[in-house]
Short mmCIF file of C-alpha atoms and ligand atoms in Angstrom, two decimals:
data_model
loop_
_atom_site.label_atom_id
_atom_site.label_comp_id
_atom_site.label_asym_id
_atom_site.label_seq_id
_atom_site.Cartn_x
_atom_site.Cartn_y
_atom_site.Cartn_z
CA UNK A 119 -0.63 -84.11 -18.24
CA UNK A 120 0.75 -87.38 -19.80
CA UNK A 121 -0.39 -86.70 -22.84
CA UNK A 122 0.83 -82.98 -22.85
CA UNK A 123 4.41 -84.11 -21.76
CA UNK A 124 4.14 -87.08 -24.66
CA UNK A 125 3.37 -84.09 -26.96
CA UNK A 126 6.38 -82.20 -26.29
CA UNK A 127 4.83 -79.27 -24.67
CA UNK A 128 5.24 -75.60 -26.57
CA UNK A 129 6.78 -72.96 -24.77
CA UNK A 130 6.02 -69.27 -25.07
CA UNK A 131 9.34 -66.90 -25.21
CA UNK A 132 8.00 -63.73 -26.87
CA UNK A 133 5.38 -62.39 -28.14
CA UNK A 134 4.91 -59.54 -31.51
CA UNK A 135 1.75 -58.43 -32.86
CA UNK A 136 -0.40 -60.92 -33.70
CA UNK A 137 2.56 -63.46 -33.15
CA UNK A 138 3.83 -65.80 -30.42
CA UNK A 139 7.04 -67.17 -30.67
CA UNK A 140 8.44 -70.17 -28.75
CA UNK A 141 11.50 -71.05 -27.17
CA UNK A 142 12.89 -72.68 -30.32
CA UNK A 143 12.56 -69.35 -32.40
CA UNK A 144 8.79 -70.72 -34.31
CA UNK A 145 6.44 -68.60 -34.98
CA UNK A 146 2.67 -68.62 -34.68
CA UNK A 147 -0.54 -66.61 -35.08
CA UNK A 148 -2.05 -66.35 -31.91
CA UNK A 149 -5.85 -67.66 -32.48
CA UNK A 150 -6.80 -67.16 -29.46
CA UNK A 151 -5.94 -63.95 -28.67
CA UNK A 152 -3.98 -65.73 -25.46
CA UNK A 153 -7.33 -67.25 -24.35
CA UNK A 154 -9.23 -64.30 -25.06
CA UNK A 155 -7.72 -61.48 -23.24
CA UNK A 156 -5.22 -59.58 -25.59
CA UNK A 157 -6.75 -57.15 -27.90
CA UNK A 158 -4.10 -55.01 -29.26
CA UNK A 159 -1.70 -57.26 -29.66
CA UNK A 160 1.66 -58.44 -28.13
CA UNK A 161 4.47 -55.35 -27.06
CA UNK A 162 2.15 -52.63 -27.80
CA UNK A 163 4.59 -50.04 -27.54
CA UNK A 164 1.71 -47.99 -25.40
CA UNK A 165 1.26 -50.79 -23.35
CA UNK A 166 4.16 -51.59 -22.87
CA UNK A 167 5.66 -48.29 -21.97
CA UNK A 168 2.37 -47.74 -19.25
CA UNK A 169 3.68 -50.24 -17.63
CA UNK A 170 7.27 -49.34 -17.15
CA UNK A 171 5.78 -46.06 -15.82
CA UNK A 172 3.96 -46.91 -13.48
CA UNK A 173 6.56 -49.15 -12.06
CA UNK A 174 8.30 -45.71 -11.82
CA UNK A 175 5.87 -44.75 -9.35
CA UNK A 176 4.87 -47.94 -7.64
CA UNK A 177 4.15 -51.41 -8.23
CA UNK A 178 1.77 -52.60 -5.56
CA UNK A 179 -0.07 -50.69 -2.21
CA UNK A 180 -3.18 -52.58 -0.62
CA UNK A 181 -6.47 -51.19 -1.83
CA UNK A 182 -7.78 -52.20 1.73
CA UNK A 183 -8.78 -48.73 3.27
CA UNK A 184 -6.55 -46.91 0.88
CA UNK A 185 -6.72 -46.07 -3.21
CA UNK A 186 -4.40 -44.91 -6.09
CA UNK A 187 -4.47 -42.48 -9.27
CA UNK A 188 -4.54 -45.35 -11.34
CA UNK A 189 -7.34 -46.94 -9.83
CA UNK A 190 -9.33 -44.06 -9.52
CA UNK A 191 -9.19 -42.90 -13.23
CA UNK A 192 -9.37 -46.11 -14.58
CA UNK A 193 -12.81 -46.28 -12.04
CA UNK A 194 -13.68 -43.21 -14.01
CA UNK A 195 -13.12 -44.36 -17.62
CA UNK A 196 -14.54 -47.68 -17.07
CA UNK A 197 -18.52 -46.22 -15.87
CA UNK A 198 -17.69 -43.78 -18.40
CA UNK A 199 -17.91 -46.13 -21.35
CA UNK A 200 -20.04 -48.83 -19.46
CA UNK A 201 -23.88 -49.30 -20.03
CA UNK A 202 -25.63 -45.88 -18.39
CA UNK A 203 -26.62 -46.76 -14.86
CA UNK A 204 -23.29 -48.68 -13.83
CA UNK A 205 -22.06 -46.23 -11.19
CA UNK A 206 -19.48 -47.97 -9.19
CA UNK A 207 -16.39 -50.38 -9.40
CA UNK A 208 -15.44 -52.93 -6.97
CA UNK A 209 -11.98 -54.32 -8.10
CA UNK A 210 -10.63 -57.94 -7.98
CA UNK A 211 -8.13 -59.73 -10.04
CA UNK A 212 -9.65 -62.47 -12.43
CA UNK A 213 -12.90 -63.17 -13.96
CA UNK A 214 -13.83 -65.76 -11.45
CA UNK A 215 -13.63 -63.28 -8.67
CA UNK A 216 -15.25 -60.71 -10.33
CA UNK A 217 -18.40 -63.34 -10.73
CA UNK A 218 -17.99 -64.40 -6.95
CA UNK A 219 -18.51 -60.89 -5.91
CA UNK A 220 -21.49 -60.29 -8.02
CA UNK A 221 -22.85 -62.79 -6.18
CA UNK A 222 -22.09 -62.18 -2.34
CA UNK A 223 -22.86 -58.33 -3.58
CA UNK A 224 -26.47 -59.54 -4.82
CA UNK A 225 -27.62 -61.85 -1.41
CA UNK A 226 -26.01 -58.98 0.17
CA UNK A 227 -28.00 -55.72 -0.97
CA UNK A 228 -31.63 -57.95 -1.03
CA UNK A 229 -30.71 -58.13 3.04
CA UNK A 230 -29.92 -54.80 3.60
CA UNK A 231 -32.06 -52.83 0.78
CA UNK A 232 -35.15 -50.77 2.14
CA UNK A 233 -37.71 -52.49 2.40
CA UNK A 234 -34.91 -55.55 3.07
CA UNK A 235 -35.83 -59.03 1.24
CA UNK A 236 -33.16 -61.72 3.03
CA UNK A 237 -35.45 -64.23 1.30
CA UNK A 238 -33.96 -63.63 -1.96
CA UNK A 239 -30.79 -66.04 -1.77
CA UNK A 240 -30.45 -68.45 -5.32
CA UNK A 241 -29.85 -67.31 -8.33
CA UNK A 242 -30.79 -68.82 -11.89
CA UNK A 243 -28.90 -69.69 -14.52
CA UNK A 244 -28.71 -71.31 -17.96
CA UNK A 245 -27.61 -74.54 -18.89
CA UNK A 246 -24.18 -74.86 -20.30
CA UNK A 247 -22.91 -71.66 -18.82
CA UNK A 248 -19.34 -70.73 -18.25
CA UNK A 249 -18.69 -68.63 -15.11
CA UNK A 250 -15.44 -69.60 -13.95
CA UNK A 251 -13.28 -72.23 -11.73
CA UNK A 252 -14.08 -70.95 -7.79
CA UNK A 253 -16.55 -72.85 -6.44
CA UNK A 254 -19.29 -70.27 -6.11
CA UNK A 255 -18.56 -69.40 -10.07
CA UNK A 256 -18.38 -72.95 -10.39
CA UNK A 257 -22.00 -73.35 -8.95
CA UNK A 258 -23.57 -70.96 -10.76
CA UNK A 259 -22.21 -72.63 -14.10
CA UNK A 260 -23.18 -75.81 -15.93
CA UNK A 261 -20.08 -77.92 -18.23
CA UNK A 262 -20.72 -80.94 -16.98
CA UNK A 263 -17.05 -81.92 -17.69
CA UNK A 264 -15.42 -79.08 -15.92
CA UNK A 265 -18.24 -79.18 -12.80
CA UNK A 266 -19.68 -83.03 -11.93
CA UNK A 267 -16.83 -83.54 -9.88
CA UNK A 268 -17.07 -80.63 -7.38
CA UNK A 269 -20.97 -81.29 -6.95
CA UNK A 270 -21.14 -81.53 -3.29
CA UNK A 271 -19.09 -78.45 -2.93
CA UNK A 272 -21.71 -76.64 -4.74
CA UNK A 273 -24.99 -74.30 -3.74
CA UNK A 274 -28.11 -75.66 -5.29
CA UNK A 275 -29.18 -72.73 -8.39
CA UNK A 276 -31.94 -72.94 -10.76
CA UNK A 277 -31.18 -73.44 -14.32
CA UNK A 278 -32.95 -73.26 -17.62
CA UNK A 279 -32.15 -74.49 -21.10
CA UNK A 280 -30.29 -71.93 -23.16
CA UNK A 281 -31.18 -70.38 -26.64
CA UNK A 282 -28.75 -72.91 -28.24
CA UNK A 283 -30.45 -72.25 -31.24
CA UNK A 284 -28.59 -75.14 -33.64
CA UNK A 285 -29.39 -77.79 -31.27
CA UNK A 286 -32.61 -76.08 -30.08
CA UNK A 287 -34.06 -78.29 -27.13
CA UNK A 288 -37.42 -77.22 -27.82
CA UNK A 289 -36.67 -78.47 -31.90
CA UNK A 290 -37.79 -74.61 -32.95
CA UNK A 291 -36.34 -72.34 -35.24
CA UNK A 292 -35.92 -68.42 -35.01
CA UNK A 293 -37.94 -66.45 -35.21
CA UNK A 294 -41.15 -68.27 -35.83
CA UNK A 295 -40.48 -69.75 -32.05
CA UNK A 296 -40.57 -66.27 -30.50
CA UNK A 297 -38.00 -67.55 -28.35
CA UNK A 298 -40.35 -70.15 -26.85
CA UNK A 299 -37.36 -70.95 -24.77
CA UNK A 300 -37.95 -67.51 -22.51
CA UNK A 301 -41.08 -69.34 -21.22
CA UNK A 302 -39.57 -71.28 -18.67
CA UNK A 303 -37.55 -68.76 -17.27
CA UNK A 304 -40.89 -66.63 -16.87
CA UNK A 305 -42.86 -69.12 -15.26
CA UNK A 306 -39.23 -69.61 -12.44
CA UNK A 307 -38.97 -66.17 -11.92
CA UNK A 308 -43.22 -65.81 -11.27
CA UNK A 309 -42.79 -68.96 -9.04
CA UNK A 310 -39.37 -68.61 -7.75
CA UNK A 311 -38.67 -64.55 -7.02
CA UNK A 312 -39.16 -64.77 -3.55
CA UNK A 313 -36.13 -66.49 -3.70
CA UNK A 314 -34.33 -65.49 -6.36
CA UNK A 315 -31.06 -62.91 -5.63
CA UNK A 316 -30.09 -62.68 -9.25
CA UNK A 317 -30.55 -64.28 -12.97
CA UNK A 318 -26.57 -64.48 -13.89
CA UNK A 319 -25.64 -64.97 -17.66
CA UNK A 320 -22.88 -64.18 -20.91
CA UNK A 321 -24.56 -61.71 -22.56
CA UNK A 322 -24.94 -62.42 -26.66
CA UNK A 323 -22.14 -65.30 -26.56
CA UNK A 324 -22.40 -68.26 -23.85
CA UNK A 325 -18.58 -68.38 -24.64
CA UNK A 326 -16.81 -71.78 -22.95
CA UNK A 327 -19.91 -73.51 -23.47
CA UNK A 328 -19.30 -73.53 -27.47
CA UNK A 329 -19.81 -69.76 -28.49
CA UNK A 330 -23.14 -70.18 -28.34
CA UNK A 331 -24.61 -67.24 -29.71
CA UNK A 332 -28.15 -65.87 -28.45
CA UNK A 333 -30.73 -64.78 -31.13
CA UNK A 334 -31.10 -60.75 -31.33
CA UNK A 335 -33.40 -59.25 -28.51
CA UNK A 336 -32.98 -62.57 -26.07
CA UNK A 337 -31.20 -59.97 -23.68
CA UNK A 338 -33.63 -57.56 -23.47
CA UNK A 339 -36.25 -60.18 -22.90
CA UNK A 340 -34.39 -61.41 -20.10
CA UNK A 341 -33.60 -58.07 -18.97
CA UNK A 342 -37.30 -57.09 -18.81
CA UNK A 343 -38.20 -59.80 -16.77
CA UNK A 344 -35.70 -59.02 -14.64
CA UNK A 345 -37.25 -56.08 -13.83
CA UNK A 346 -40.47 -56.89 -13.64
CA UNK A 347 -40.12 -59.94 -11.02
CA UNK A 348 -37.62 -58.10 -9.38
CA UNK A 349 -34.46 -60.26 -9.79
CA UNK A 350 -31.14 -58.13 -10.23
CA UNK A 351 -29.61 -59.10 -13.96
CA UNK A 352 -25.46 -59.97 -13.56
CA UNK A 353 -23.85 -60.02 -17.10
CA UNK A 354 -21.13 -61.76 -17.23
CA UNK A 355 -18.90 -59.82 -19.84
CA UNK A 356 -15.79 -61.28 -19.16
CA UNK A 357 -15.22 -63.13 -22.40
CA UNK A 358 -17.76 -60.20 -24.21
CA UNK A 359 -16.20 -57.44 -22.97
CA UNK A 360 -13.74 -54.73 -24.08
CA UNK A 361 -14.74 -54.49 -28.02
CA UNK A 362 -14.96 -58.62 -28.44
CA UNK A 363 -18.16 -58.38 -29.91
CA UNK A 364 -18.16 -54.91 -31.80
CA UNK A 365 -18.99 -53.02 -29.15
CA UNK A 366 -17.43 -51.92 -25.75
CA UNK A 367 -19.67 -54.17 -23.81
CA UNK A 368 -21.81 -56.85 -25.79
CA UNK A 369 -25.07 -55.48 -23.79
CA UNK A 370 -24.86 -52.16 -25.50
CA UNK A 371 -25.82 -54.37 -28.47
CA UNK A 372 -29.39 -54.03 -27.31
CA UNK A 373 -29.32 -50.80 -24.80
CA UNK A 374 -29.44 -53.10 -21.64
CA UNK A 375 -28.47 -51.96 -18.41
CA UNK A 376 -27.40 -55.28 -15.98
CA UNK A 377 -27.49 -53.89 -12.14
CA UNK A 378 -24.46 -55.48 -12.19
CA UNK A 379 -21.38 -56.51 -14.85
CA UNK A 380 -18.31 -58.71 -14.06
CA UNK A 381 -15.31 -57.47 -16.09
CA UNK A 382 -11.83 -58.92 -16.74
CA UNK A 383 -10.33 -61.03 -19.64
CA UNK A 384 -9.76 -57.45 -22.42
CA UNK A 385 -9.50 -55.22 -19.48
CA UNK A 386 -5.59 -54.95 -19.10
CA UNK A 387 -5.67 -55.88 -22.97
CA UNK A 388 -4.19 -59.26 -22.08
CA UNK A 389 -1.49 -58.01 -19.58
CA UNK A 390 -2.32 -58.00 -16.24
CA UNK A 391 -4.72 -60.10 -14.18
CA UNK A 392 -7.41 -57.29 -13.27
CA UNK A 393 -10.92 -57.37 -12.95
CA UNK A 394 -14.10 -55.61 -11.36
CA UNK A 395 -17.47 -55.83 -11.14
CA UNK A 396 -19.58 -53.00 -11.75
CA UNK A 397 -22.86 -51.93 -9.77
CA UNK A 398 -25.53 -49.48 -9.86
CA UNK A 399 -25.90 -46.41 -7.66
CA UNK A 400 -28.68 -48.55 -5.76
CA UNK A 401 -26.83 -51.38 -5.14
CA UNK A 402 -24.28 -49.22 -3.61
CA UNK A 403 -26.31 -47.33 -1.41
CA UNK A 404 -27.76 -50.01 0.29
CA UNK A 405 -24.04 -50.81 1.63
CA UNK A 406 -23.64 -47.80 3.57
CA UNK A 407 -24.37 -47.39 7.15
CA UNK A 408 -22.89 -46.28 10.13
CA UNK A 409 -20.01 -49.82 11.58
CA UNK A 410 -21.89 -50.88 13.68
CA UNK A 411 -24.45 -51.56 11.16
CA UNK A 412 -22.78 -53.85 9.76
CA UNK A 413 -22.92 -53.42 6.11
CA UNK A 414 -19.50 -53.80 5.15
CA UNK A 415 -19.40 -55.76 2.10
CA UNK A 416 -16.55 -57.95 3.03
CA UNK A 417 -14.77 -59.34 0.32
CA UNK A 418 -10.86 -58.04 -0.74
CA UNK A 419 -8.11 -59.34 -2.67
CA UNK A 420 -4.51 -59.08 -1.66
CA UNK A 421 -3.92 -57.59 -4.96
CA UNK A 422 -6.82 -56.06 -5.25
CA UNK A 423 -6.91 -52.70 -7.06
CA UNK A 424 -3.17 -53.10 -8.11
CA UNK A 425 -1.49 -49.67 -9.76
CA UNK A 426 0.34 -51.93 -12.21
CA UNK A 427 -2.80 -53.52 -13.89
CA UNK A 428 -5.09 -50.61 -13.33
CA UNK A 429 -2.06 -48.12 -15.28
CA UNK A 430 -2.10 -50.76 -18.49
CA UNK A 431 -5.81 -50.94 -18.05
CA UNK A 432 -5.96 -47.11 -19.06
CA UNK A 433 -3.36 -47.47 -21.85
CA UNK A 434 -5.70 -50.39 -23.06
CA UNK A 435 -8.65 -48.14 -23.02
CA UNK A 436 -6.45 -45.03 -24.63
CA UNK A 437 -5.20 -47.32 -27.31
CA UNK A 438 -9.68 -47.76 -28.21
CA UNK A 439 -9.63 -44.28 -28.79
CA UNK A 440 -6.44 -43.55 -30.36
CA UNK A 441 -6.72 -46.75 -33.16
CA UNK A 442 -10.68 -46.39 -33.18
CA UNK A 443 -10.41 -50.25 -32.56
CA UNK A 444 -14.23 -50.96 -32.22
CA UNK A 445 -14.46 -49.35 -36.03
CA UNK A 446 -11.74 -52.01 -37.00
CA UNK A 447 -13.03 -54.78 -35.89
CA UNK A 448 -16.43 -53.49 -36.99
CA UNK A 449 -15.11 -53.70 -40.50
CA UNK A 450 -12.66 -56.65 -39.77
CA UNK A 451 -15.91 -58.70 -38.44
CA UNK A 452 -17.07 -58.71 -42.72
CA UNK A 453 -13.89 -59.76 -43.54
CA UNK A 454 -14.33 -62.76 -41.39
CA UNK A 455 -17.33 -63.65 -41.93
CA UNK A 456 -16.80 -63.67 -45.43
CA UNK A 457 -13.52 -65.81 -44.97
CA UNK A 458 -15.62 -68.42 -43.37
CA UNK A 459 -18.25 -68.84 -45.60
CA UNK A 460 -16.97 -71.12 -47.32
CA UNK A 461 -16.38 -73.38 -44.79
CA UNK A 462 -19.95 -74.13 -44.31
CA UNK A 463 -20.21 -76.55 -47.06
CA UNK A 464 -18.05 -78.93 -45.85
CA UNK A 465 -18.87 -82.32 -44.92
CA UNK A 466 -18.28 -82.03 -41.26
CA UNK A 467 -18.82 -78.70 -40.23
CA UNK A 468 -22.64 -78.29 -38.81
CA UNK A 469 -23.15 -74.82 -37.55
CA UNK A 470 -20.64 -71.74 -37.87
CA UNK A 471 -21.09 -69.16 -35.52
CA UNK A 472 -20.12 -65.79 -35.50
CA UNK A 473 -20.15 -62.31 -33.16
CA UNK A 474 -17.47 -59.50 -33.78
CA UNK A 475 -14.12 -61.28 -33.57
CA UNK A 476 -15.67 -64.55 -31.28
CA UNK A 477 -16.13 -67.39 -33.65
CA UNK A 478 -16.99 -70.88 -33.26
CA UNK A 479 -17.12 -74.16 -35.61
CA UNK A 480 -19.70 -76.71 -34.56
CA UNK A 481 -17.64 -80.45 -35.73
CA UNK A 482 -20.18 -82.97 -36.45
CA UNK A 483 -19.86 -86.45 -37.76
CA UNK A 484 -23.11 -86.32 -39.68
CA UNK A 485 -24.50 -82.87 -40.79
CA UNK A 486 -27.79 -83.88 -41.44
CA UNK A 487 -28.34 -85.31 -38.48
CA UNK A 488 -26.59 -83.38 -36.76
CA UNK A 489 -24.70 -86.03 -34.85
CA UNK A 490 -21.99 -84.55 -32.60
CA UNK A 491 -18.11 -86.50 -32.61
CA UNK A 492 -17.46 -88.99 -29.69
CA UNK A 493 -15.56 -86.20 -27.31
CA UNK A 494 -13.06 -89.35 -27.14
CA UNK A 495 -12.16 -88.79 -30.68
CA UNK A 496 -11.09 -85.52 -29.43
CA UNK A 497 -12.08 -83.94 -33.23
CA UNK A 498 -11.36 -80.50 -32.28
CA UNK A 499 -7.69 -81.33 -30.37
CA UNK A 500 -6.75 -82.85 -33.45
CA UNK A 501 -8.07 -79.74 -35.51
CA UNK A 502 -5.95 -77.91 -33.38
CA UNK A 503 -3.16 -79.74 -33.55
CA UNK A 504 -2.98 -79.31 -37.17
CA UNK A 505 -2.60 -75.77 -37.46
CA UNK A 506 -0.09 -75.69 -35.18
CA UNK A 507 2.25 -77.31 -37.27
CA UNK A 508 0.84 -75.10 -39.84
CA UNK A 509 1.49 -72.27 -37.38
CA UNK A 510 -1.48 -71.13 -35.73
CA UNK A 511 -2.44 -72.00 -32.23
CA UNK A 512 -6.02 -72.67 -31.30
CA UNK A 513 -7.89 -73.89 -28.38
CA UNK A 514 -10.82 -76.07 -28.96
CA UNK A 515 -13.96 -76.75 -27.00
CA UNK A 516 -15.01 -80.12 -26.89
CA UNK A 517 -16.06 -80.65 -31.17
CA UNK A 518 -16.40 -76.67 -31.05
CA UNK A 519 -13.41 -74.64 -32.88
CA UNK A 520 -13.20 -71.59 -31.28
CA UNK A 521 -11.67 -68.79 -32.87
CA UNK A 522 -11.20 -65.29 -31.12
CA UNK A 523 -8.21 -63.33 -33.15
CA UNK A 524 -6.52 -60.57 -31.08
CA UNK A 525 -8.86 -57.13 -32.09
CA UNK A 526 -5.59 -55.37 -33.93
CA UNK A 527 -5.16 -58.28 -35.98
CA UNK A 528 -4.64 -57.36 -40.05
CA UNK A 529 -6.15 -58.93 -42.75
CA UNK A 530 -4.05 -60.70 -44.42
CA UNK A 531 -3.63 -62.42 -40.87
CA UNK A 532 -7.04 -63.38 -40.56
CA UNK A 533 -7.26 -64.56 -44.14
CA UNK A 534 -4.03 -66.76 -43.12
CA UNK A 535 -5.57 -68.04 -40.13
CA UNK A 536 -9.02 -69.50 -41.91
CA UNK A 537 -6.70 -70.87 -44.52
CA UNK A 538 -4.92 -72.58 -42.04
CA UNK A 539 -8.33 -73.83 -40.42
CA UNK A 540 -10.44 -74.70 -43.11
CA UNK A 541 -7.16 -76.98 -44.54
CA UNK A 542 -7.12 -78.32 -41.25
CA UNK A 543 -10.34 -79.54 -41.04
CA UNK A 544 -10.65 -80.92 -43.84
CA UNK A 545 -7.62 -82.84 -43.15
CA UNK A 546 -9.15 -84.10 -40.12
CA UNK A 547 -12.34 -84.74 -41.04
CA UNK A 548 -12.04 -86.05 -44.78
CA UNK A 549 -8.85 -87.52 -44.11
CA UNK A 550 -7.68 -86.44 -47.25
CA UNK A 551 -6.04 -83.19 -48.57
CA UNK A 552 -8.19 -81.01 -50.49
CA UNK A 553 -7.17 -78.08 -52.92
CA UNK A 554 -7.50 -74.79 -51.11
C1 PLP B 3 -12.89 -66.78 -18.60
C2 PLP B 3 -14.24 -66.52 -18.05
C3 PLP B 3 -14.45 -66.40 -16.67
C4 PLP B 3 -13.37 -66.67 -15.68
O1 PLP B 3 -12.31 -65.76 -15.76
P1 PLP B 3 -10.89 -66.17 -15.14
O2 PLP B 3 -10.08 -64.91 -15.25
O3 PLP B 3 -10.37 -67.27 -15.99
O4 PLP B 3 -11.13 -66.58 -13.73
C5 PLP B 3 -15.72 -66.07 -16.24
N1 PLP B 3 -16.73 -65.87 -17.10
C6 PLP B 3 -16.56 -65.98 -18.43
C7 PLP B 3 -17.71 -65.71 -19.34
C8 PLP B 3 -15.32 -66.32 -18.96
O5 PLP B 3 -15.16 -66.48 -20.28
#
């Protein structure tokens, strides 16, 4: 906070497009996409108009023992375009939340499934993963940064390395490892099922932790596994889902079915907190009973549900269909990649990595060792800082540049925003100004 306020902090007015603008009338691209949620863009006149609608109608009604038409069709459209087997929506209103009740829902159904299996309590994670700031998302997650603090707050998990593939902890490359790094999490879940509720992981992109991108088939792998030690698979698709990575969901990369899927970030397309999590018909049949059996899952949000998210939720998903987004950023996903290339021959920049419109640019002081920047150097702030005077705004992670354009954006737009990157880092890293 002293630093921000030294900085003289930006402040958001308006928003257009692909555009923020701030209180003094600038304007920049937004890299981010808002951290990750908008995908359309800013005043989408759909949107937009969904929203004064609705407010026509209603704003807010509790979702406690009652429902409403938004909430039910969005219910509808949302298994409708999830991975086949996802049956049922259980609404919150951020991504945290939406992993939190994954969670209760999996120690939950083990107790009360036929034959019942209350031994099955921890789950297993991987390294480096990004769940969210509640304490039980927070557990289940592994930043040291963000989590050492809160330690004794948390409930002991089991974790295994992730396929960070450019810093590969078991020195391997793809393919000829054969993902050698799956062999651990084999021999927990043979040792450890008994216990074990639920393996919990970002599907394709371990997002916050450096989009970190998992080698092709990884997923299924882990999905197979699953299955055959009896775990339940949670996929976290908050930062993957809602076209991100090409597709609607980034499982349908590789046909996987989780049994269940926390949603939120794209779902409003960056307007409304909203999220759910998604379970299979079996999951949801081992919650009903008769009251005094007890198997209420008890978990609600005052805002849980709301008629206001869940109406800009379906214009979101309307506005898929009606500017066949996942074909643009299909297309718009060469473009990139092609704008980046050359990037990967400068002196500083060690790994690029890239899935749909999720991008992120591994800083290193030494590329042939590999040798990451002092985080106190605070490389990738400085990066950042850079193009906003150039007019882009970016958010870094740690030595990682992340970028993660909003899914409508043009172009020319994303050809502007590399060019503002790559002359930023090499600004900041060759401390000189190179020709562009
Ligand atoms: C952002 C994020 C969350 C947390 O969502 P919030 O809405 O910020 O609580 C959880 N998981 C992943 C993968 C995320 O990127």
């Amino acid at each position: 906070m002293q630093e921000w306020e030294a900085e003289s902090p930006l402040i958001i007015a308006k928003g257009k497009g692909t555009y923020l603008i701030d209180t003094e009338g600038r304007k920049y691209l937004d890299g981010t996409s808002s951290i990750w949620v908008n995908i359309h863009g800013h005043r989408h006149s759909r949107l937009d108009r969904a929203l004064t609608t609705q407010l026509r109608q209603i704003a807010h009604s509790t979702f406690l023992g009652l429902s409403n038409p938004p909430a039910i069709r969005l219910a509808r459209e949302l298994i409708r375009l999830a991975p086949k087997g996802l049956r049922r929506v259980f609404y919150s209103d951020n991504g945290s939340t939406a992993v939190e009740v994954a969670l209760k829902m999996a120690v939950q159904y083990w107790q009360q499934r036929q034959p019942s299996a209350g031994s099955k309590q921890s789950f297993l994670h991987l390294k480096l993963a990004y769940h969210g700031d509640t304490v039980g998302a927070v557990s289940v997650g592994n930043i040291e940064l963000f989590h050492a603090r809160f330690k004794a707050l948390l409930f002991p998990t089991v974790q295994v390395d992730p396929p960070y593939c450019y810093r590969c902890p078991l020195s391997l490359t793809y393919p000829a490892c054969h993902m050698a790094c799956l062999d651990p999490l084999e021999t927990l879940l043979k040792t450890r099922h008994r216990d074990l509720a639920g393996v919990i992981l970002e599907p394709l992109v371990q997002a916050a932790a450096g989009m970190l991108t998992a080698p092709p088939g990884y997923l299924t792998r882990v999905r197979e596994l699953c299955t055959k030690y009896h775990v339940l698979l949670i996929a976290d698709e908050v930062a993957t889902g809602f076209g991100r990575t090409g597709k609607m969901f980034a499982c349908q990369h590789e046909g996987v079915t989780p049994d269940l899927m926390a949603i939120s970030k794209g779902l409003t397309g960056g307007y409304m907190p909203l999220a759910a999590t998604l379970a299979t018909e079996e999951i949801y049949r081992a919650f009903l009973g008769r009251y005094e059996d007890w198997k209420t899952f008890f978990h609600g949000h005052s805002y849980t549900g709301n008629p206001l998210g869940c109406a800009v939720a379906l214009a979101n998903l309307d506005t898929f269909r009606r500017e066949k987004t996942l074909v643009h950023v299909r297309q718009q996903t060469k473009l990139l990649a092609r704008l980046l290339r050359p990037m990967a021959s400068l002196q500083h920049v060690g790994d690029i990595r890239q899935c749909g419109f999720m991008v992120g640019i591994e800083l290193v002081q030494d590329r042939q060792t590999r040798q990451p920047y002092p985080l106190e150097q605070r490389i990738g702030h400085r990066v950042a800082q850079a193009c906003r005077v150039a007019g882009l705004l970016l958010r870094p992670l740690g030595n990682v540049i992340a970028l993660v354009p909003p899914l409508s954006t043009k172009p020319r737009e994303l050809t502007t925003m590399v060019a503002i990157l790559h002359q930023a880092i090499v600004d900041q890293t060759e401390g000189k100004t190179s020709l562009l």
